[in-house]
Tab-separated table of C-alpha atoms in Angstrom:
chain	number	residue	atom	x	y	z
A	1	MET	CA	-42.401	121.069	25.491
A	2	THR	CA	-41.181	122.690	28.482
A	3	VAL	CA	-37.733	125.000	28.022
A	4	ARG	CA	-35.233	124.712	30.153
A	5	LYS	CA	-34.615	127.383	33.286
A	6	THR	CA	-33.227	127.639	36.147
A	7	SER	CA	-33.753	130.286	39.040
A	8	VAL	CA	-31.974	132.552	41.090
A	9	LEU	CA	-32.396	134.475	44.034
A	10	VAL	CA	-30.875	137.945	43.334
A	11	LEU	CA	-30.823	140.685	46.279
A	12	ASP	CA	-30.254	144.147	45.920
A	13	CYS	CA	-27.818	146.700	46.957
A	14	ALA	CA	-25.655	149.684	46.595
A	15	GLU	CA	-21.831	147.807	46.311
A	16	PRO	CA	-22.772	143.755	45.100
A	17	GLU	CA	-18.817	143.514	45.011
A	18	THR	CA	-18.680	143.359	49.246
A	19	LEU	CA	-22.161	141.146	49.408
A	20	ALA	CA	-20.462	138.669	46.633
A	21	ASP	CA	-18.136	138.885	48.923
A	22	PHE	CA	-19.576	138.356	52.475
A	23	TYR	CA	-21.825	135.647	50.777
A	24	ALA	CA	-18.920	133.692	49.268
A	25	ARG	CA	-17.269	133.803	52.551
A	26	LEU	CA	-19.807	132.530	54.092
A	27	LEU	CA	-21.481	129.967	52.159
A	28	GLY	CA	-17.723	128.730	51.046
A	29	ALA	CA	-18.539	129.541	47.629
A	30	ARG	CA	-16.835	131.827	44.931
A	31	ALA	CA	-18.011	135.129	43.668
A	32	GLU	CA	-18.075	135.618	39.442
A	33	ARG	CA	-18.396	138.706	37.432
A	34	GLY	CA	-20.634	137.653	34.412
A	35	ALA	CA	-21.579	139.333	31.261
A	36	ASP	CA	-23.567	141.476	33.182
A	37	PRO	CA	-22.049	144.378	35.393
A	38	ASP	CA	-23.926	144.995	37.536
A	39	PHE	CA	-24.518	141.232	38.688
A	40	ILE	CA	-22.791	139.188	40.824
A	41	ASP	CA	-23.331	135.530	41.142
A	42	VAL	CA	-21.995	133.296	44.562
A	43	ILE	CA	-22.119	130.352	43.171
A	44	ALA	CA	-21.361	126.957	46.130
A	45	GLU	CA	-20.516	123.263	44.609
A	46	GLU	CA	-23.233	122.175	46.795
A	47	GLY	CA	-25.745	123.922	44.433
A	48	VAL	CA	-26.340	127.295	46.713
A	49	ARG	CA	-26.924	130.156	43.687
A	50	LEU	CA	-27.382	133.199	44.390
A	51	SER	CA	-27.159	136.495	42.975
A	52	VAL	CA	-26.394	140.398	44.319
A	53	ARG	CA	-27.370	143.091	41.927
A	54	ARG	CA	-26.675	146.759	42.155
A	55	ASP	CA	-29.226	149.193	42.420
A	56	HIS	CA	-28.236	153.150	42.083
A	57	GLY	CA	-31.191	153.911	44.274
A	58	TYR	CA	-30.214	151.321	46.779
A	59	ALA	CA	-31.852	151.797	50.342
A	60	PRO	CA	-31.883	149.509	52.773
A	61	PRO	CA	-34.871	147.007	53.864
A	62	SER	CA	-36.787	148.948	56.833
A	63	TRP	CA	-38.411	145.925	57.706
A	64	PRO	CA	-41.255	145.316	58.672
A	65	ARG	CA	-42.432	148.167	55.877
A	66	PRO	CA	-42.995	147.567	53.172
A	67	ASP	CA	-42.750	151.064	51.332
A	68	ASP	CA	-38.902	150.600	50.644
A	69	SER	CA	-37.432	149.306	47.296
A	70	GLN	CA	-37.880	144.853	46.598
A	71	GLN	CA	-34.704	144.146	47.834
A	72	ALA	CA	-34.994	140.736	46.538
A	73	HIS	CA	-37.057	139.052	43.161
A	74	LEU	CA	-36.808	135.530	41.370
A	75	HIS	CA	-34.717	135.615	38.216
A	76	ILE	CA	-35.951	132.639	36.116
A	77	LEU	CA	-33.097	131.769	33.573
A	78	VAL	CA	-34.058	130.960	30.350
A	79	ASP	CA	-31.969	130.477	26.621
A	80	GLY	CA	-32.808	133.900	24.887
A	81	GLU	CA	-33.912	132.054	21.666
A	82	ASP	CA	-35.710	130.332	24.297
A	83	MET	CA	-37.787	133.214	26.098
A	84	ASP	CA	-41.101	134.194	23.530
A	85	GLU	CA	-42.162	130.674	24.631
A	86	ALA	CA	-41.056	130.854	28.194
A	87	GLU	CA	-43.360	133.792	28.520
A	88	ARG	CA	-46.333	132.028	26.572
A	89	GLU	CA	-45.596	129.436	29.647
A	90	ALA	CA	-46.011	131.924	31.882
A	91	ILE	CA	-48.931	132.928	31.268
A	92	GLY	CA	-50.663	130.116	30.144
A	93	LEU	CA	-50.065	128.761	33.744
A	94	GLY	CA	-51.659	132.006	35.064
A	95	ALA	CA	-48.723	134.805	35.245
A	96	THR	CA	-49.903	138.047	34.593
A	97	PRO	CA	-46.953	140.493	32.816
A	98	VAL	CA	-45.973	143.606	34.550
A	99	GLU	CA	-43.101	144.899	32.064
A	100	ALA	CA	-42.889	142.126	29.371
A	101	LYS	CA	-41.151	144.353	26.395
A	102	VAL	CA	-38.964	142.177	24.380
A	103	SER	CA	-35.652	143.646	24.847
A	104	ALA	CA	-33.414	140.973	22.999
A	105	GLY	CA	-30.114	140.691	23.957
A	106	VAL	CA	-28.002	140.453	27.127
A	107	ARG	CA	-30.426	142.153	29.051
A	108	ASP	CA	-33.785	140.344	27.961
A	109	VAL	CA	-35.933	140.933	31.132
A	110	ARG	CA	-39.570	140.338	30.992
A	111	THR	CA	-41.328	140.940	34.252
A	112	TYR	CA	-44.807	139.401	35.608
A	113	ALA	CA	-46.387	138.784	38.953
A	114	ASP	CA	-47.163	135.056	39.764
A	115	PRO	CA	-50.682	134.331	41.072
A	116	ALA	CA	-50.904	135.674	44.063
A	117	GLY	CA	-48.989	138.536	43.363
A	118	HIS	CA	-44.840	137.799	43.706
A	119	SER	CA	-42.933	139.507	41.295
A	120	PHE	CA	-40.000	137.183	38.779
A	121	THR	CA	-38.269	137.421	36.256
A	122	LEU	CA	-37.896	136.296	32.708
A	123	THR	CA	-33.791	136.543	32.156
A	124	ALA	CA	-31.730	135.706	29.451
A	125	ARG	CA	-29.105	133.770	30.001
A	126	LEU	CA	-25.631	135.081	30.081
A	127	GLY	CA	-22.821	133.030	29.296
C-alpha cells in the first residue's frame, strides 16, 4: 500500500509574512498561516502551492556559490499516523536517512537524501 502524500516546495527566508505576501500577489493566490507559526502556505486555485518558512539564521543566496543556507527543499506531507510507513517506503525506494529522529506530534519531520543526494523531508501534515 502506498501512503497518501502531497509535496510542497518550501522557501526559507527571514520574514515569511513579506515573502508569502509577495508570492500570493504574484501568483494570484492567498497566504494562509497554519498551526506552525514559522510556516505560511501560499495556495492558488490553479493548484499552485508553496510554503515559506522562517529561518532564524537566514542568509540570502549567493548563487552560484553553494556555501550558504539550503534556501529551498521539498517537504512531502504525510498524515501523522502514516509517518512510520512512509519512512519505510522512502528507505525501501533508496532514500538515505539524514535526520530520521521520530518526534511525534505537530513537528514530526524526518530528513532524507534521495538517491542523487538531494534532501527532502517527510513531514506530518498539519490541520
